Short mmCIF file of C-alpha atoms and ligand atoms in Angstrom, two decimals:
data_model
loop_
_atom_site.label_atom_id
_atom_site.label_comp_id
_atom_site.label_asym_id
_atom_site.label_seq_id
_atom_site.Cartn_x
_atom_site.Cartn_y
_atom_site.Cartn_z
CA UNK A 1 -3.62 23.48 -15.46
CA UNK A 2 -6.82 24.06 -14.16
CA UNK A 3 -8.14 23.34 -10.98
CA UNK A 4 -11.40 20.95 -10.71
CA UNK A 5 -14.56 22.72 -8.94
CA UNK A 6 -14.42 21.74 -5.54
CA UNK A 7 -18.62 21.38 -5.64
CA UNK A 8 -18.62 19.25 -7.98
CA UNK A 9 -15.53 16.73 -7.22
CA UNK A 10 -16.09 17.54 -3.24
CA UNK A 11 -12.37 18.05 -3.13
CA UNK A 12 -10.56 20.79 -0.99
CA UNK A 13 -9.20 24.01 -3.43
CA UNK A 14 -6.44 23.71 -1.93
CA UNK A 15 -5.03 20.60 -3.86
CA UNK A 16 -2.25 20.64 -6.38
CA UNK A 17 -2.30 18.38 -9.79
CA UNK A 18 1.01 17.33 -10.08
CA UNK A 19 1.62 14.57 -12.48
CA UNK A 20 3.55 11.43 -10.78
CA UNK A 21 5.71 9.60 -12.85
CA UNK A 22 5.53 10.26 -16.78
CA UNK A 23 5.88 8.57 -19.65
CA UNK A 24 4.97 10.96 -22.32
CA UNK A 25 1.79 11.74 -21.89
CA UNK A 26 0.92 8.72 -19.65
CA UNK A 27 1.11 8.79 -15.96
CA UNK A 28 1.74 6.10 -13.81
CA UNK A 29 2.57 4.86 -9.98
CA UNK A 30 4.85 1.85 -10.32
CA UNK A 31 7.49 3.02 -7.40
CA UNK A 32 7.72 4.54 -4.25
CA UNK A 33 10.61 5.89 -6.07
CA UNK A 34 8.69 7.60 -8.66
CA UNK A 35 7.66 10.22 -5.98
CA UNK A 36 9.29 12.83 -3.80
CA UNK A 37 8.24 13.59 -0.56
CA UNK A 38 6.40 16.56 -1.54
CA UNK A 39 4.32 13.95 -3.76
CA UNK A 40 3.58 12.02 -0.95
CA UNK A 41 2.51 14.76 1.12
CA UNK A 42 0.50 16.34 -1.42
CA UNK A 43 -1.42 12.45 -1.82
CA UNK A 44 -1.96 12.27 1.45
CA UNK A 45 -3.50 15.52 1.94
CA UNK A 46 -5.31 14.78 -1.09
CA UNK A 47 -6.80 11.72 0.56
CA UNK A 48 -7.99 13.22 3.65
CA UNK A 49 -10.20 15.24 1.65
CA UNK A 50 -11.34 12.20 -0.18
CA UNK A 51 -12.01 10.59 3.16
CA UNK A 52 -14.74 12.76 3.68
CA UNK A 53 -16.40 12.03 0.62
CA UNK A 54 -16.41 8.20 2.16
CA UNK A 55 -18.79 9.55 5.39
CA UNK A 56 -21.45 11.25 3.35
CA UNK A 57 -24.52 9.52 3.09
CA UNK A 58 -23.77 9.49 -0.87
CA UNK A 59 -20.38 8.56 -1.34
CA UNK A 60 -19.80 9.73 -4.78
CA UNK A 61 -18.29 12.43 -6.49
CA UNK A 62 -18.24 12.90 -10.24
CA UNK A 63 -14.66 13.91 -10.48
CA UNK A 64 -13.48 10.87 -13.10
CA UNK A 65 -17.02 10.33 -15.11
CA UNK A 66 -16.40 8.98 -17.76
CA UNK A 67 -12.98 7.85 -17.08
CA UNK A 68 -12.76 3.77 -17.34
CA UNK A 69 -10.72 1.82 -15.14
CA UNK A 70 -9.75 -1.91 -14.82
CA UNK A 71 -8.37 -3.88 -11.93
CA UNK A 72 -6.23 -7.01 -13.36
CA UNK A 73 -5.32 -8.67 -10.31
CA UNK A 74 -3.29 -11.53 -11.67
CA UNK A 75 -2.68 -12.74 -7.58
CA UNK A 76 -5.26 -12.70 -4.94
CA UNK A 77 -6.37 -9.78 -3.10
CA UNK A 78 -8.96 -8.90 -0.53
CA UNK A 79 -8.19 -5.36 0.51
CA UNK A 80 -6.35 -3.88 -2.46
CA UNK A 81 -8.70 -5.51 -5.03
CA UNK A 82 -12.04 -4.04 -2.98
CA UNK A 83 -10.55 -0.10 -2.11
CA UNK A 84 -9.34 0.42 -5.76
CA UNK A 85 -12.81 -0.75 -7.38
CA UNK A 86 -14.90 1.43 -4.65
CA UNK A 87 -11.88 4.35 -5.10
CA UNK A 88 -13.04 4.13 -8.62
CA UNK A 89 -16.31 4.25 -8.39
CA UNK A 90 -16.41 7.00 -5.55
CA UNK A 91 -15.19 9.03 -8.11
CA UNK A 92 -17.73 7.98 -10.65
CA UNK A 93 -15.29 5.85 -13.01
CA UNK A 94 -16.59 3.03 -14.92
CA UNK A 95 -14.35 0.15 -13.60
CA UNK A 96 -13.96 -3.07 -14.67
CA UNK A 97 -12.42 -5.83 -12.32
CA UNK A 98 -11.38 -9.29 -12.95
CA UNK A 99 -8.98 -11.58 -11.67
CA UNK A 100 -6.67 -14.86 -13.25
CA UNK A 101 -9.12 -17.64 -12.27
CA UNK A 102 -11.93 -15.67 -14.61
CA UNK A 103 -9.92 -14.50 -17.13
CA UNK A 104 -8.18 -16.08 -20.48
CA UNK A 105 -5.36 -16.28 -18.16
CA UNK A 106 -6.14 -19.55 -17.03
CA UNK A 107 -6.23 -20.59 -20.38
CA UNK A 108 -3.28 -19.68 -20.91
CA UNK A 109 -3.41 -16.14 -22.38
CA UNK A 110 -0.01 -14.19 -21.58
CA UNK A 111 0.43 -10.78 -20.23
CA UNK A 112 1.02 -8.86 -23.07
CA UNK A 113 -1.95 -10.11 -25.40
CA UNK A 114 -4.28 -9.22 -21.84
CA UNK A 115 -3.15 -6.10 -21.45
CA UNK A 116 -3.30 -5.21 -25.80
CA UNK A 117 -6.63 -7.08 -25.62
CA UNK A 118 -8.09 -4.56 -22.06
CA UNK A 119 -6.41 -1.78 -24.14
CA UNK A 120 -8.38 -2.32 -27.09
CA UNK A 121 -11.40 -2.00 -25.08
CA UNK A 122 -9.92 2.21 -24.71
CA UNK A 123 -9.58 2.15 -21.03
CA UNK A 124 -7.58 4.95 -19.06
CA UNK A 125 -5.89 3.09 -16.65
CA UNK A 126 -4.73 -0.54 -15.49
CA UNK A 127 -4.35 -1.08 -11.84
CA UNK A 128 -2.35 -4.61 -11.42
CA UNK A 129 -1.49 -6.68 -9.04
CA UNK A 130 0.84 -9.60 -10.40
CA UNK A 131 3.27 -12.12 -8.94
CA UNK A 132 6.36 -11.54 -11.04
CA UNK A 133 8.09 -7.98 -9.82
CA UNK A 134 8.66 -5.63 -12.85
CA UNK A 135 5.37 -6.46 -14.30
CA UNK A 136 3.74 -2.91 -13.74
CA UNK A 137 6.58 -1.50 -15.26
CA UNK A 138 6.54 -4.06 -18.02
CA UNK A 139 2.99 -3.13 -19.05
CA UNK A 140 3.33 0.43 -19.42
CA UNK A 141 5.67 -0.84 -22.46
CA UNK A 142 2.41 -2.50 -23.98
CA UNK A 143 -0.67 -0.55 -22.42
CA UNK A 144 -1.04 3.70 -23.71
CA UNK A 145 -3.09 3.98 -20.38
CA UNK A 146 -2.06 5.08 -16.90
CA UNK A 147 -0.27 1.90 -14.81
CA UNK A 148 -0.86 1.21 -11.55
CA UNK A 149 1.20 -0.87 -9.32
CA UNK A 150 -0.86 -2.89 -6.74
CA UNK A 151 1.82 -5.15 -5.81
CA UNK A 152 3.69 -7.01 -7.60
CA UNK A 153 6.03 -10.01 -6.28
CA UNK A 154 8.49 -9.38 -3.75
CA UNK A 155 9.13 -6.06 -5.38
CA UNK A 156 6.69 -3.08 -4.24
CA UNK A 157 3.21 -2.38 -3.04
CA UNK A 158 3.33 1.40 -3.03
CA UNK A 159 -0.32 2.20 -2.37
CA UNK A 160 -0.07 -0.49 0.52
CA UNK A 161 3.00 2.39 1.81
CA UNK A 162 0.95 5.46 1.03
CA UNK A 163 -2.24 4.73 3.17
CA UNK A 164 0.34 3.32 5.98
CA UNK A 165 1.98 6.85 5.99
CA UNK A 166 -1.53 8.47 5.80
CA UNK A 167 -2.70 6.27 9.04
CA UNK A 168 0.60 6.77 11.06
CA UNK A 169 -0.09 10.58 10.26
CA UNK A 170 -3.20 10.81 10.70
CA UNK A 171 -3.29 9.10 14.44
CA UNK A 172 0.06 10.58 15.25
CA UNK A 173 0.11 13.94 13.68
CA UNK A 174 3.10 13.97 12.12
CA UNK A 175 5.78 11.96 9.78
CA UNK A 176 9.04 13.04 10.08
CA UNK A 177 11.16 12.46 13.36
CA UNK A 178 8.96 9.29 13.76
CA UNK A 179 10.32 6.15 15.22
CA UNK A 180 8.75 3.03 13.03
CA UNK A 181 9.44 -0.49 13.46
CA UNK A 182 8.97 -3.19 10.91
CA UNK A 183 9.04 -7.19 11.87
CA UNK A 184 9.00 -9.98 10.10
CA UNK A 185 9.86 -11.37 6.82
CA UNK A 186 11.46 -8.37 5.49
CA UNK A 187 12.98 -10.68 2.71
CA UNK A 188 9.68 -11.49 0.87
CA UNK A 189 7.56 -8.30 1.58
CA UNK A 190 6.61 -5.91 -0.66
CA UNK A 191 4.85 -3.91 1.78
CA UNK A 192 8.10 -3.57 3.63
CA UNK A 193 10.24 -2.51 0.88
CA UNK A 194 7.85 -0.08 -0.16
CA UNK A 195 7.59 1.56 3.60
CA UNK A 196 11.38 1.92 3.82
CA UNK A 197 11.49 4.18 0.89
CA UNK A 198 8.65 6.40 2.21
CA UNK A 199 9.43 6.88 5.44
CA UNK A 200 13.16 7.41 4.73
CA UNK A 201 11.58 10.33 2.23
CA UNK A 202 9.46 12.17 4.84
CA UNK A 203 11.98 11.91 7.46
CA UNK A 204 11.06 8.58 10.01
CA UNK A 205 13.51 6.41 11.13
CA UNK A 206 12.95 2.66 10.11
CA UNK A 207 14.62 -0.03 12.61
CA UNK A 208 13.62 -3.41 10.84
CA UNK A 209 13.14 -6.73 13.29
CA UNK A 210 13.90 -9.89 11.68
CA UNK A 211 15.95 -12.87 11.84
CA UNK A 212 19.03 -12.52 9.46
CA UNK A 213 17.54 -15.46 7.71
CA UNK A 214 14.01 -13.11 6.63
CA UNK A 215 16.50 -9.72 5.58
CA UNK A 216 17.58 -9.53 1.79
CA UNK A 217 21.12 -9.04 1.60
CA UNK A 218 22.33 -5.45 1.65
CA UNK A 219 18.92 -3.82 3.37
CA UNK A 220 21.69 -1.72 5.91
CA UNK A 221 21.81 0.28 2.33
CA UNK A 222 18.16 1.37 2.35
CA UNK A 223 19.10 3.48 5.19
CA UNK A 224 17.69 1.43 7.91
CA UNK A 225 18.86 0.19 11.48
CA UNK A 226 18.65 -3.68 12.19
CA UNK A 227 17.85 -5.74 14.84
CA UNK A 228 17.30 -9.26 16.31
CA UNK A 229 14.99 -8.30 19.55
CA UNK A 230 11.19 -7.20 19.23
CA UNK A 231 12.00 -6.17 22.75
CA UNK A 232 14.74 -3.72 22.12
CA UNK A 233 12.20 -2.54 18.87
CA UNK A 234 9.16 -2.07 21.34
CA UNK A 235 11.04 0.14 23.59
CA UNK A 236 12.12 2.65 20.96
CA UNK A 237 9.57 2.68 18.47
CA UNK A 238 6.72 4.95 18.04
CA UNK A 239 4.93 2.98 15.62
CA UNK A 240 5.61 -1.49 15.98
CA UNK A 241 4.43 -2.49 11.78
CA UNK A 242 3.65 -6.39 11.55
CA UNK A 243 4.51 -8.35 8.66
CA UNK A 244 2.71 -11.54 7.75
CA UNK A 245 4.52 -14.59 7.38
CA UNK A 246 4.35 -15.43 4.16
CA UNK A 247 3.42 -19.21 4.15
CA UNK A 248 3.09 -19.36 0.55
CA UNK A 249 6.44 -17.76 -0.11
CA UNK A 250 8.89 -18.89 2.75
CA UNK A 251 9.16 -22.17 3.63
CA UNK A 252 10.09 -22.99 7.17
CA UNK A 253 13.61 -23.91 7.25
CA UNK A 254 13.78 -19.57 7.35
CA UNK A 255 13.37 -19.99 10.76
CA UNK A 256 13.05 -23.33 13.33
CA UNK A 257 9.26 -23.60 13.59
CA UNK A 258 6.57 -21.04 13.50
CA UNK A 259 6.25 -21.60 17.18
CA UNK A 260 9.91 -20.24 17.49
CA UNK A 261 9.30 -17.35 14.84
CA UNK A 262 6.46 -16.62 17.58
CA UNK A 263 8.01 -16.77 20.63
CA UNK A 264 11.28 -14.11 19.46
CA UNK A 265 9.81 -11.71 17.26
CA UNK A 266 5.67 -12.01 17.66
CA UNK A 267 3.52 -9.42 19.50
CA UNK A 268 2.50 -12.37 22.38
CA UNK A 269 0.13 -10.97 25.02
CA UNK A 270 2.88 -11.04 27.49
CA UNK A 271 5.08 -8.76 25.67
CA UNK A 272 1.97 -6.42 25.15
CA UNK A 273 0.40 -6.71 28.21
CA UNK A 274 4.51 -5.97 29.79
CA UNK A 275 4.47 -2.56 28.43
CA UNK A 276 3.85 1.02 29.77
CA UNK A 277 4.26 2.39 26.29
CA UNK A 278 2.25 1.18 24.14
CA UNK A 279 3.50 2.22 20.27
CA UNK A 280 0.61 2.36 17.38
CA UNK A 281 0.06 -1.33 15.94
CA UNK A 282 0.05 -1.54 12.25
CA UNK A 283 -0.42 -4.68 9.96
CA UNK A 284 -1.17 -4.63 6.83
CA UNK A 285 -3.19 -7.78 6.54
CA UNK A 286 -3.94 -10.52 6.05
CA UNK A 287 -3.13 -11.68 9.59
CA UNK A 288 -1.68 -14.94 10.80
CA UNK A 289 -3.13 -14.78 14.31
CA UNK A 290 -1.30 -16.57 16.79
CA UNK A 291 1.70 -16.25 14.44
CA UNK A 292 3.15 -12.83 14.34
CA UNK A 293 0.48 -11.56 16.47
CA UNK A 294 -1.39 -13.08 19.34
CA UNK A 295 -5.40 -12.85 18.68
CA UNK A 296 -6.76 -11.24 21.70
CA UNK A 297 -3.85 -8.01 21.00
CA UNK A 298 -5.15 -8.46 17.39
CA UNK A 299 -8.55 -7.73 18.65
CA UNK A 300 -7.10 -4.41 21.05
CA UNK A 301 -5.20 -3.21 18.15
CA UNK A 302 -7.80 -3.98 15.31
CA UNK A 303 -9.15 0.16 15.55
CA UNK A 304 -5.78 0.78 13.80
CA UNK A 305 -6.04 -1.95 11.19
CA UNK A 306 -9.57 -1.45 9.56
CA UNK A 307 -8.27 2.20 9.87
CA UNK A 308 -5.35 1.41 7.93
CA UNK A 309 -8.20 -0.42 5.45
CA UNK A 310 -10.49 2.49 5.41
CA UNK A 311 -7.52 4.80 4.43
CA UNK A 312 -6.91 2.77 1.38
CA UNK A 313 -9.96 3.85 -0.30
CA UNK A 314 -9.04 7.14 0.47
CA UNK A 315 -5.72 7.49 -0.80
CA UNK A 316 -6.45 4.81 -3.83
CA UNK A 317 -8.94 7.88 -4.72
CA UNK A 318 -6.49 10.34 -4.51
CA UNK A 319 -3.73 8.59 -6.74
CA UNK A 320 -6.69 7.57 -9.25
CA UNK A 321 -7.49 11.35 -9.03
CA UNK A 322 -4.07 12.70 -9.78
CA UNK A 323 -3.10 10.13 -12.62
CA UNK A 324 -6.24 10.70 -13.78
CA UNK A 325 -7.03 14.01 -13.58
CA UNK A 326 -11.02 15.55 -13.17
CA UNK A 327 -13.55 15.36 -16.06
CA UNK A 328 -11.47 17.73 -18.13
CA UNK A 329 -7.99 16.53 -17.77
CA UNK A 330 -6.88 18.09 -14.81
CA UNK A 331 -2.44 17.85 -14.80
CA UNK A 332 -2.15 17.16 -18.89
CA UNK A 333 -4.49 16.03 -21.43
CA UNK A 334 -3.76 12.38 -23.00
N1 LIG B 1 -2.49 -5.42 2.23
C1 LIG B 1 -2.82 -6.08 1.11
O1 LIG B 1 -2.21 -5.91 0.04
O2 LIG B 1 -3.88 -6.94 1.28
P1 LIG B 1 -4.56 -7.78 0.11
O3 LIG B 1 -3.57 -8.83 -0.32
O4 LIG B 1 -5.80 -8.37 0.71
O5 LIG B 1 -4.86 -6.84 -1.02
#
């Protein structure tokens, strides 16, 4: 395994090439599960180094030339879609990006004769995002390319989980022992499901705020603490994580009325403005002001959330990186 010229990729020496998940000689990222917590640290190191690449005045390093990379986002995406395509070309891969409304999708065209027909094209990796959970892994059955899950359904966003980790470390300086709070509709959210499994691996506590109506049944056995009061949560917690409402997923009988869902378990202004403590605000966006957030302690808080946006190119560069590997193959040849 050799290690890529830090010169030319403008990445620290220090960084390791472990493969993630593998499927022969294929790597992919489908799971929070497919890494230990050594992976994760090892990404998220890897990422501040790429961060640094994103403040030069030329923000591009020639570590994947040559390399060709195509977003399939199969459900809409503003953040995810945007920091994989500049993540790619950062690192000087071709990329290719399109989405269902442009595609032969809306003709009709199924998954599996998109993916052999992007295949055919020889690309080294697919980075989806798709409605139906299981459809990452699905792919990799079709695709001899790297796979990389960008969310899919209600199942996992683990890139989404990976810069939140990075941004909680990053303005907290440290992981484990962390106290993190997640509210909202745990029951739809990717996002959430995702950030359970990685904080439980690095060592955070997870105390999830939600009306039982928004919790999948048997969440107690991801190793997490419940409860019904954003109150109770903002006392404890170091770091207070906002879910969206998903509007186009939940319908309202979840809950009484959105003005309800707001008044137990949003961040008003009273209940920010109430407390001496103030715990890191993290949302993964998009935002329902005035839902689970009130606008003006959107606006406060919004350092933290294009920070959390700005850390996605980052660490979508350093999972391209490692599945990828540098111009010669860096972590196994395909
Ligand atoms: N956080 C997130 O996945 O946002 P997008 O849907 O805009 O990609």
């Amino acid at each position: 395994m050799s290690t890529p010229d830090p010169l030319k990729t403008g990445v620290s020496k220090t960084l390791k090439f472990d493969p993630l998940m593998h499927s022969g000689t294929r790597r992919h990222l489908l799971s929070i599960n497919d890494l230990s917590s050594e992976d994760i640290i090892r990404l998220l190191d890897s990422a501040r180094s790429f961060a640094e690449v994103s403040k030069r005045p030329v923000k591009k390093v020639p570590a994947l030339r040559g390399k060709t990379i195509v977003n399939m986002f199969i459900e809409p995406s503003t953040r995810t879609r945007m920091s994989f395509e500049l993540a790619a070309k950062r690192l000087s891969a071709d990329v290719v990006t399109f989405t269902a409304g442009a595609s032969s999708i809306s003709k009709g065209e199924s998954l599996k004769d998109t993916a052999k027909t992007i295949v055919a094209m020889g690309v080294d990796a697919v980075v989806i995002r798709h409605s139906s959970a299981g459809a990452p892994r699905l792919l990799t059955q079709w695709v001899d390319c790297s796979v990389i899950n960008a969310g899919d359904g209600m199942h996992e966003h683990p890139t989404q989980a990976l810069l939140d980790l990075y941004t909680m470390r990053e303005r907290l300086g440290k992981l484990e022992g962390l106290k993190v709070a997640i509210v909202g509709d745990i029951d739809h959210s990717r996002v959430a499901r995702s950030n359970i499994l990685a904080l439980n691996k690095v060592g955070a506590s997870v105390l999830l705020v939600a009306p039982r109506s928004l919790l999948p049944a048997g969440i107690e056995e991801m190793g997490v603490e419940i409860t019904g009061s954003i109150d109770e949560a903002l006392q404890w917690c170091d770091v207070l994580y906002l879910l969206r409402i998903q509007l186009e997923r939940v319908s309202e009988s979840r809950f009484p009325s959105l003005r309800e869902y707001t008044l137990q378990y949003g961040l008003t202004q009273t209940r920010w403005s109430r407390l001496k403590r103030k715990p890191l605000v993290m949302h993964p966006g998009p935002m329902n002001r005035g839902v689970e957030i009130a606008s003006v302690v959107a606006d406060e808080v919004e350092p933290v959330i294009t920070g959390q946006v700005a850390a996605g190119v980052a660490v979508r560069m350093a999972v391209l990186y490692e599945l990828l590997g540098g111009p010669t193959g860096v972590g196994g040849s395909d």
